[in-house]
mmCIF file of C-alpha atoms in Angstrom:
data_model
loop_
_atom_site.group_PDB
_atom_site.id
_atom_site.type_symbol
_atom_site.label_atom_id
_atom_site.label_comp_id
_atom_site.label_asym_id
_atom_site.label_seq_id
_atom_site.Cartn_x
_atom_site.Cartn_y
_atom_site.Cartn_z
ATOM 1 C CA MET A 1 -13.063 15.299 -1.997
ATOM 2 C CA ARG A 2 -12.566 11.445 -2.095
ATOM 3 C CA THR A 3 -12.575 10.217 1.541
ATOM 4 C CA ALA A 4 -12.845 6.848 2.942
ATOM 5 C CA GLN A 5 -13.648 5.254 6.598
ATOM 6 C CA ILE A 6 -12.976 1.832 6.941
ATOM 7 C CA ARG A 7 -13.520 -0.354 10.125
ATOM 8 C CA ARG A 8 -12.983 -3.871 9.767
ATOM 9 C CA THR A 9 -13.248 -6.152 13.431
ATOM 10 C CA THR A 10 -13.162 -10.387 13.686
ATOM 11 C CA SER A 11 -12.302 -12.499 16.365
ATOM 12 C CA GLU A 12 -8.435 -11.338 15.715
ATOM 13 C CA THR A 13 -8.353 -7.476 15.145
ATOM 14 C CA GLY A 14 -9.998 -4.007 15.583
ATOM 15 C CA ILE A 15 -8.527 -2.585 12.912
ATOM 16 C CA GLU A 16 -10.565 2.011 11.316
ATOM 17 C CA VAL A 17 -8.795 3.586 8.809
ATOM 18 C CA SER A 18 -9.709 7.268 7.466
ATOM 19 C CA LEU A 19 -7.981 8.544 4.754
ATOM 20 C CA ASN A 20 -7.958 10.680 1.643
ATOM 21 C CA LEU A 21 -6.953 11.198 -1.656
ATOM 22 C CA ASP A 22 -6.138 14.097 -1.946
ATOM 23 C CA GLY A 23 -4.510 15.322 1.413
ATOM 24 C CA SER A 24 -1.329 15.936 2.366
ATOM 25 C CA GLY A 25 0.791 12.939 3.817
ATOM 26 C CA LYS A 26 -0.709 13.388 6.729
ATOM 27 C CA SER A 27 -0.594 10.436 9.039
ATOM 28 C CA ASP A 28 -1.980 8.826 12.803
ATOM 29 C CA ILE A 29 -1.202 5.269 12.721
ATOM 30 C CA ALA A 30 -0.890 3.773 15.641
ATOM 31 C CA THR A 31 -1.250 -0.462 14.686
ATOM 32 C CA GLY A 32 1.003 -2.066 17.713
ATOM 33 C CA ILE A 33 3.878 -2.728 15.366
ATOM 34 C CA GLY A 34 6.677 -0.018 15.213
ATOM 35 C CA PHE A 35 8.309 -1.481 12.101
ATOM 36 C CA LEU A 36 4.519 -1.551 10.735
ATOM 37 C CA ASP A 37 3.751 1.367 11.098
ATOM 38 C CA HIS A 38 6.605 3.318 10.062
ATOM 39 C CA MET A 39 6.361 1.831 6.633
ATOM 40 C CA LEU A 40 2.496 3.386 6.647
ATOM 41 C CA ASP A 41 3.502 6.804 7.580
ATOM 42 C CA LEU A 42 6.354 6.661 4.521
ATOM 43 C CA LEU A 43 3.178 4.938 2.646
ATOM 44 C CA ALA A 44 1.207 8.176 3.611
ATOM 45 C CA ARG A 45 2.930 10.605 3.741
ATOM 46 C CA HIS A 46 5.090 10.072 -0.011
ATOM 47 C CA SER A 47 1.978 9.286 -1.363
ATOM 48 C CA ARG A 48 0.475 12.717 0.468
ATOM 49 C CA ILE A 49 -2.667 10.492 1.655
ATOM 50 C CA ASP A 50 -3.868 11.830 4.829
ATOM 51 C CA LEU A 51 -3.877 8.635 6.360
ATOM 52 C CA THR A 52 -4.842 7.448 10.061
ATOM 53 C CA VAL A 53 -4.756 3.899 11.142
ATOM 54 C CA ARG A 54 -6.447 2.175 14.549
ATOM 55 C CA ALA A 55 -5.686 -1.391 15.063
ATOM 56 C CA LYS A 56 -5.641 -3.305 18.004
ATOM 57 C CA GLY A 57 -4.139 -7.230 17.555
ATOM 58 C CA ASP A 58 -3.347 -10.680 18.496
ATOM 59 C CA LEU A 59 -0.083 -9.392 18.544
ATOM 60 C CA HIS A 60 0.393 -12.492 21.658
ATOM 61 C CA VAL A 61 0.531 -14.367 18.741
ATOM 62 C CA ASP A 62 2.466 -12.574 15.484
ATOM 63 C CA HIS A 63 2.750 -9.470 12.776
ATOM 64 C CA HIS A 64 0.580 -11.545 10.631
ATOM 65 C CA HIS A 65 -3.368 -10.400 11.175
ATOM 66 C CA THR A 66 -2.683 -7.228 12.600
ATOM 67 C CA THR A 67 -0.332 -7.025 9.271
ATOM 68 C CA GLU A 68 -2.447 -8.779 6.591
ATOM 69 C CA ASP A 69 -6.223 -7.107 8.275
ATOM 70 C CA THR A 70 -4.194 -3.449 8.276
ATOM 71 C CA GLY A 71 -3.873 -4.533 4.040
ATOM 72 C CA ILE A 72 -7.693 -5.057 3.652
ATOM 73 C CA ALA A 73 -8.616 -2.607 5.529
ATOM 74 C CA ILE A 74 -6.276 0.169 3.758
ATOM 75 C CA GLY A 75 -6.304 -1.511 0.673
ATOM 76 C CA GLN A 76 -11.068 -1.429 1.219
ATOM 77 C CA ALA A 77 -10.340 2.387 1.882
ATOM 78 C CA VAL A 78 -8.698 3.630 -0.940
ATOM 79 C CA LYS A 79 -11.264 1.503 -3.917
ATOM 80 C CA GLN A 80 -14.058 3.608 -1.613
ATOM 81 C CA ALA A 81 -12.699 6.910 -2.085
ATOM 82 C CA LEU A 82 -12.079 5.915 -5.300
ATOM 83 C CA GLY A 83 -15.115 5.146 -5.907
ATOM 84 C CA SER A 84 -16.519 5.951 -9.923
ATOM 85 C CA MET A 85 -12.531 6.356 -10.771
ATOM 86 C CA ARG A 86 -13.536 8.742 -13.009
ATOM 87 C CA GLY A 87 -10.724 11.501 -13.780
ATOM 88 C CA ILE A 88 -8.159 9.459 -12.859
ATOM 89 C CA THR A 89 -4.519 8.882 -14.099
ATOM 90 C CA ARG A 90 -4.375 4.675 -13.176
ATOM 91 C CA TYR A 91 -1.352 3.796 -13.851
ATOM 92 C CA ALA A 92 2.006 4.862 -13.042
ATOM 93 C CA SER A 93 5.676 3.094 -12.521
ATOM 94 C CA VAL A 94 8.553 4.285 -11.032
ATOM 95 C CA HIS A 95 11.654 3.307 -9.590
ATOM 96 C CA LEU A 96 12.604 3.680 -6.112
ATOM 97 C CA PRO A 97 16.684 3.594 -5.126
ATOM 98 C CA MET A 98 16.814 3.294 -0.928
ATOM 99 C CA ASP A 99 20.373 4.174 -0.570
ATOM 100 C CA GLU A 100 21.983 0.599 -2.249
ATOM 101 C CA THR A 101 18.204 -0.522 -2.786
ATOM 102 C CA LEU A 102 16.584 -0.194 -5.892
ATOM 103 C CA SER A 103 12.512 -1.187 -7.207
ATOM 104 C CA ARG A 104 10.023 -0.891 -8.935
ATOM 105 C CA VAL A 105 6.538 -0.723 -9.004
ATOM 106 C CA VAL A 106 4.012 -0.132 -11.300
ATOM 107 C CA ILE A 107 0.555 -0.233 -11.181
ATOM 108 C CA ASP A 108 -3.343 -0.443 -13.125
ATOM 109 C CA ILE A 109 -6.111 1.269 -10.964
ATOM 110 C CA SER A 110 -7.974 -1.758 -12.511
ATOM 111 C CA GLY A 111 -10.271 -3.156 -11.074
ATOM 112 C CA ARG A 112 -9.311 -6.842 -11.724
ATOM 113 C CA PRO A 113 -7.058 -7.287 -7.942
ATOM 114 C CA ALA A 114 -3.265 -8.959 -9.345
ATOM 115 C CA LEU A 115 -0.080 -9.085 -7.511
ATOM 116 C CA VAL A 116 3.429 -9.651 -8.618
ATOM 117 C CA PHE A 117 5.597 -9.275 -6.166
ATOM 118 C CA ARG A 118 9.229 -10.345 -6.397
ATOM 119 C CA VAL A 119 10.785 -8.997 -4.211
ATOM 120 C CA GLY A 120 13.749 -11.388 -2.223
ATOM 121 C CA PHE A 121 14.913 -10.647 1.738
ATOM 122 C CA PRO A 122 18.521 -11.652 2.351
ATOM 123 C CA ARG A 123 17.912 -11.386 7.166
ATOM 124 C CA ASP A 124 13.770 -13.625 8.345
ATOM 125 C CA LYS A 125 13.502 -10.417 10.481
ATOM 126 C CA ILE A 126 13.969 -7.116 10.514
ATOM 127 C CA GLY A 127 13.806 -5.962 14.088
ATOM 128 C CA GLU A 128 10.896 -7.870 15.222
ATOM 129 C CA PHE A 129 8.748 -8.120 12.470
ATOM 130 C CA ASP A 130 9.353 -11.160 9.601
ATOM 131 C CA THR A 131 9.850 -9.503 6.880
ATOM 132 C CA GLU A 132 7.707 -12.465 4.744
ATOM 133 C CA LEU A 133 4.435 -10.260 6.008
ATOM 134 C CA VAL A 134 4.863 -7.308 3.455
ATOM 135 C CA ARG A 135 4.158 -9.575 0.671
ATOM 136 C CA GLU A 136 0.733 -10.191 2.878
ATOM 137 C CA TRP A 137 0.471 -6.908 3.356
ATOM 138 C CA PHE A 138 1.129 -5.716 -0.482
ATOM 139 C CA GLN A 139 -1.203 -9.398 -1.177
ATOM 140 C CA ALA A 140 -4.198 -7.844 0.566
ATOM 141 C CA PHE A 141 -4.089 -3.952 -0.394
ATOM 142 C CA ALA A 142 -3.940 -5.254 -3.966
ATOM 143 C CA MET A 143 -6.932 -7.573 -2.861
ATOM 144 C CA ASN A 144 -8.820 -5.283 -1.142
ATOM 145 C CA ALA A 145 -8.214 -2.601 -3.949
ATOM 146 C CA ALA A 146 -9.423 -4.136 -6.486
ATOM 147 C CA LEU A 147 -5.738 -2.963 -8.407
ATOM 148 C CA THR A 148 -2.852 -4.782 -10.683
ATOM 149 C CA LEU A 149 0.740 -4.005 -8.723
ATOM 150 C CA HIS A 150 3.483 -5.203 -9.579
ATOM 151 C CA VAL A 151 6.227 -5.092 -7.464
ATOM 152 C CA GLU A 152 10.142 -5.911 -8.330
ATOM 153 C CA THR A 153 13.637 -5.458 -5.891
ATOM 154 C CA PHE A 154 16.783 -5.579 -8.323
ATOM 155 C CA TYR A 155 19.072 -5.647 -6.119
ATOM 156 C CA GLY A 156 19.437 -4.647 -1.907
ATOM 157 C CA GLU A 157 21.904 -5.247 0.883
ATOM 158 C CA ASN A 158 18.832 -4.341 3.388
ATOM 159 C CA SER A 159 15.892 -5.802 4.200
ATOM 160 C CA HIS A 160 14.605 -2.568 6.016
ATOM 161 C CA HIS A 161 15.852 -0.483 2.902
ATOM 162 C CA ILE A 162 13.933 -3.292 0.979
ATOM 163 C CA ALA A 163 10.795 -3.003 2.174
ATOM 164 C CA GLU A 164 11.467 0.752 2.597
ATOM 165 C CA SER A 165 11.754 1.248 -1.240
ATOM 166 C CA CYS A 166 8.690 -1.415 -0.978
ATOM 167 C CA PHE A 167 6.679 0.861 0.723
ATOM 168 C CA LYS A 168 7.696 4.201 -0.812
ATOM 169 C CA GLY A 169 7.891 3.582 -4.581
ATOM 170 C CA LEU A 170 4.158 1.694 -3.710
ATOM 171 C CA ALA A 171 3.294 5.270 -1.769
ATOM 172 C CA ARG A 172 4.517 7.346 -5.373
ATOM 173 C CA ALA A 173 3.063 5.294 -7.350
ATOM 174 C CA LEU A 174 -0.721 5.815 -6.029
ATOM 175 C CA ARG A 175 0.279 9.826 -5.735
ATOM 176 C CA ALA A 176 0.542 9.184 -9.768
ATOM 177 C CA ALA A 177 -1.889 6.603 -10.667
ATOM 178 C CA VAL A 178 -4.387 7.934 -8.297
ATOM 179 C CA ALA A 179 -4.334 12.070 -9.532
ATOM 180 C CA ILE A 180 -6.838 13.677 -11.308
ATOM 181 C CA ASP A 181 -5.921 13.980 -15.250
ATOM 182 C CA PRO A 182 -7.436 16.981 -16.190
ATOM 183 C CA GLN A 183 -8.065 16.565 -19.809
ATOM 184 C CA THR A 184 -9.716 13.906 -18.321
ATOM 185 C CA ALA A 185 -11.766 14.426 -15.528
ATOM 186 C CA ASP A 186 -15.370 13.974 -16.902
ATOM 187 C CA GLU A 187 -13.904 9.902 -18.108
ATOM 188 C CA VAL A 188 -13.316 6.973 -16.719
ATOM 189 C CA PRO A 189 -10.426 5.984 -18.147
ATOM 190 C CA SER A 190 -11.487 2.263 -20.346
ATOM 191 C CA SER A 191 -12.781 1.797 -23.625
ATOM 192 C CA LYS A 192 -15.339 0.294 -21.757
ATOM 193 C CA GLY A 193 -16.351 2.640 -20.079
ATOM 194 C CA SER A 194 -15.733 1.387 -16.578
ATOM 195 C CA LEU A 195 -13.602 -0.256 -14.088
ATOM 196 C CA GLY A 196 -13.625 -3.778 -12.649
ATOM 197 C CA GLY A 197 -14.676 -6.755 -14.102
#
C-alpha cells in the first residue's frame, strides 16, 4: 500500500499527516480552521485518498502559517507515498463545476514542482478565512509534492464555490494521476526512466 506519515514542527505550527493513496476517501481533519477542514475533507473524499490531519498553529496571529504548513505536510506525504512513481498514470486534466463556477485543474506528477494559479475571488474573506490563502495552500502543496499543477477558474461569482471547485478539481485530478495504469504497472512513466529534475 502507498502510505505515508509526516510530522512537521516549527515555532509557528505542529502538523501531523497520514495518508493512503489507495484508500476510500476517509478523512479525519482538525486544523483549527473550519473552512480549511472543509476543503481538506473534500480533497480526501473526491480523491479517494484516506487523509488524517492534526494541526496546531498560531491562530492568534492569523490563519496563514497553519494553512501553508498544512499544504507543505500533505504535499510531502503525497510525494513520500508515491515512492518511485512506478506505474502511475502521471497526467490528469479535470474541469470541475460548482454551481455557477467552473475551474480546470491539470496535473503532471513530474518531480518538477511548479504552480500556475489563475484564480480570482470576488471577496477577501470566506467567513474568517482569507481567500488569498487558497493560493498559498496550493503553492505549498505543489512545491512539496514535487508536481506541476495548473489551476484556473474560468468564471464564478461566489468565493466559497470558487475555492471548492479548485479543491475538488485537485482531488479528481490527483485521483486519476496517482492511479496505477495496468498496462504500464512496472514502468516509470518517463522516457528518462525516472521522474524529477
